[in-house]
Amino acid sequence: MIELRTTINLPLASITGVLILLFAFLSSGCSIFTKPSTSSLSRSKQNAPYNKPYKVGGKTYYPISSAVGYREKGIASWYGKESGNRTAMGTRFNPQGLTAAHRTLPLPTKVRVTNLRNGRAVDVIVNDRGPFKRNRLIDLSHGAAKKIGLHGLTEVRVEYLENMASNP
């Protein structure tokens, strides 16, 4: 029987360096950072009372579970006299803030509202319910309305940007 022996004499620093590079190469595929998905609301926000069906003036409204892809045209109005009152989410309403009320979008959701008469747009957080007047799509806080030149009623486009479940 023939016995083969191979001896490699490498300095310890070279072996250590090769092992470090090998470890770095093998572990690089294991640590991939991914941004958490914001395409749908977290379970806790989805099941919150403000995202459940509710009744106003004898009519029942059914909030949608996800606003991904939401885009609609309609009439916008503004509100601001309710300063200090609580929103549907329980936060204090700030008329100068960049917020809005919508009947069925999940709360909180970030949308872009574009005034179709002048092209000006504002990004707002939908944190309240309304408007409950016929043929109205969205109510903007006074601060948001000023940004797009809304003084009474105007036609707007509302587009979903992201849900704010992790950052209400």
Coordinates of C-alpha atoms in Angstrom, one line a residue:
M1 CA 0.0 0.0 0.0
I2 CA 1.3 3.4 -0.9
E3 CA 0.8 6.3 1.5
L4 CA 0.8 9.9 0.2
R5 CA 1.5 12.8 2.5
T6 CA 1.2 16.4 1.5
T7 CA 2.5 19.1 3.7
I8 CA 1.8 22.7 3.0
N9 CA 3.8 25.3 5.0
L10 CA 1.8 28.5 5.0
P11 CA 2.3 31.3 7.4
L12 CA -0.5 31.6 10.1
A13 CA -1.4 35.1 8.9
S14 CA -2.2 33.8 5.4
I15 CA -4.4 31.0 6.7
T16 CA -6.2 33.4 8.9
G17 CA -6.7 35.8 6.0
V18 CA -8.1 33.1 3.7
L19 CA -10.5 31.9 6.5
I20 CA -11.8 35.5 7.1
L21 CA -12.4 36.0 3.3
L22 CA -14.1 32.6 3.1
F23 CA -16.3 33.4 6.1
A24 CA -17.2 36.8 4.7
F25 CA -18.1 35.4 1.3
L26 CA -20.2 32.6 2.7
S27 CA -22.1 34.8 5.2
S28 CA -22.7 37.7 2.7
G29 CA -25.8 36.0 1.3
C30 CA -27.3 35.5 4.7
S31 CA -27.6 39.1 5.7
I32 CA -29.9 40.7 3.1
F33 CA -31.7 43.8 4.3
T34 CA -35.2 44.3 3.1
K35 CA -37.5 47.2 3.8
P36 CA -40.6 46.1 5.6
S37 CA -43.6 46.0 3.2
T38 CA -46.2 48.7 3.6
S39 CA -48.6 47.3 1.0
S40 CA -51.2 46.4 3.6
L41 CA -52.1 47.4 7.1
S42 CA -50.7 45.6 10.0
R43 CA -53.3 43.3 11.7
S44 CA -53.6 45.6 14.7
K45 CA -54.4 48.7 12.5
Q46 CA -56.7 46.6 10.3
N47 CA -58.7 45.4 13.3
A48 CA -58.8 48.9 15.0
P49 CA -62.2 50.3 15.6
Y50 CA -61.7 53.1 13.1
N51 CA -61.1 50.5 10.3
K52 CA -64.3 48.5 10.9
P53 CA -67.7 49.2 9.3
Y54 CA -69.5 52.2 10.9
K55 CA -72.8 53.9 10.5
V56 CA -73.5 57.7 10.0
G57 CA -76.9 59.1 9.3
G58 CA -78.4 55.7 8.8
K59 CA -75.9 54.6 6.2
T60 CA -73.2 52.0 6.8
Y61 CA -69.7 52.5 5.4
Y62 CA -67.2 49.7 4.9
P63 CA -63.5 50.7 5.0
I64 CA -61.4 48.9 2.5
S65 CA -58.6 46.7 3.9
S66 CA -55.9 48.0 1.5
A67 CA -55.5 51.2 -0.4
V68 CA -52.7 49.9 -2.7
G69 CA -53.5 51.1 -6.2
Y70 CA -56.3 53.5 -5.0
R71 CA -56.8 56.4 -7.4
E72 CA -60.0 58.3 -7.7
K73 CA -61.4 61.7 -8.9
G74 CA -64.0 63.6 -7.1
I75 CA -65.0 66.7 -5.2
A76 CA -62.8 67.9 -2.3
S77 CA -63.9 70.3 0.5
W78 CA -62.0 71.5 3.6
Y79 CA -62.7 71.6 7.3
G80 CA -61.1 73.5 10.1
K81 CA -63.6 74.6 12.7
E82 CA -63.2 71.4 14.6
S83 CA -59.9 72.4 16.1
G84 CA -58.9 70.4 19.1
N85 CA -61.6 67.7 18.5
R86 CA -60.6 64.1 18.2
T87 CA -60.2 62.4 14.8
A88 CA -61.6 58.9 14.2
M89 CA -58.1 57.6 15.2
G90 CA -58.3 59.5 18.5
T91 CA -55.7 62.1 17.8
R92 CA -56.4 65.8 18.2
F93 CA -57.4 67.5 14.9
N94 CA -55.0 70.3 13.9
P95 CA -56.6 72.5 11.2
Q96 CA -53.2 73.7 10.0
G97 CA -51.8 70.2 9.7
L98 CA -51.6 68.2 6.4
T99 CA -54.4 65.7 7.1
A100 CA -57.7 64.6 5.6
A101 CA -60.9 62.7 6.1
H102 CA -62.1 59.9 3.9
R103 CA -65.1 57.6 4.3
T104 CA -63.5 54.3 3.3
L105 CA -59.7 54.5 3.0
P106 CA -57.9 52.5 5.8
L107 CA -56.6 54.8 8.6
P108 CA -53.9 56.0 8.6
T109 CA -53.1 56.2 4.9
K110 CA -50.9 58.7 3.0
V111 CA -52.4 60.0 -0.2
R112 CA -51.5 62.7 -2.7
V113 CA -54.4 65.1 -3.5
T114 CA -54.1 67.1 -6.7
N115 CA -56.3 70.1 -7.5
L116 CA -57.3 69.4 -11.1
R117 CA -58.1 73.1 -11.7
N118 CA -54.5 74.4 -11.0
G119 CA -52.3 71.2 -10.9
R120 CA -51.1 71.9 -7.3
A121 CA -50.7 68.8 -5.1
V122 CA -50.3 68.0 -1.4
D123 CA -49.4 64.8 0.4
V124 CA -51.7 64.2 3.4
I125 CA -52.3 61.6 6.1
V126 CA -55.9 60.4 6.1
N127 CA -56.6 60.1 9.8
D128 CA -60.4 60.8 10.0
R129 CA -63.7 59.8 8.6
G130 CA -65.8 61.9 6.3
P131 CA -67.0 63.9 4.4
F132 CA -70.6 62.8 4.8
K133 CA -72.2 65.2 2.4
R134 CA -73.4 63.9 -0.9
N135 CA -70.9 63.8 -3.9
R136 CA -67.8 64.6 -1.8
L137 CA -64.8 62.4 -2.0
I138 CA -62.4 63.9 0.6
D139 CA -62.2 66.6 3.2
L140 CA -58.9 68.3 3.7
S141 CA -57.6 70.2 6.7
H142 CA -57.4 73.9 6.2
G143 CA -53.6 73.7 6.0
A144 CA -53.7 71.1 3.2
A145 CA -56.5 73.0 1.4
K146 CA -54.3 76.2 1.4
K147 CA -51.4 74.3 -0.2
I148 CA -53.5 73.4 -3.3
G149 CA -55.5 76.6 -3.5
L150 CA -58.8 75.1 -2.4
H151 CA -61.1 77.7 -1.0
G152 CA -64.5 76.0 -1.3
L153 CA -65.1 72.9 -3.4
T154 CA -62.9 71.7 -6.3
E155 CA -62.3 68.6 -8.4
V156 CA -59.3 66.6 -7.2
R157 CA -57.5 63.4 -7.9
V158 CA -56.7 61.3 -4.8
E159 CA -53.8 58.7 -5.2
Y160 CA -52.5 56.2 -2.7
L161 CA -48.9 56.7 -1.6
E162 CA -48.4 54.4 1.4
N163 CA -50.1 53.2 4.5
M164 CA -48.8 54.7 7.7
A165 CA -49.4 51.7 10.0
S166 CA -45.9 51.7 11.4
N167 CA -45.8 55.5 11.7
P168 CA -49.2 56.9 12.7

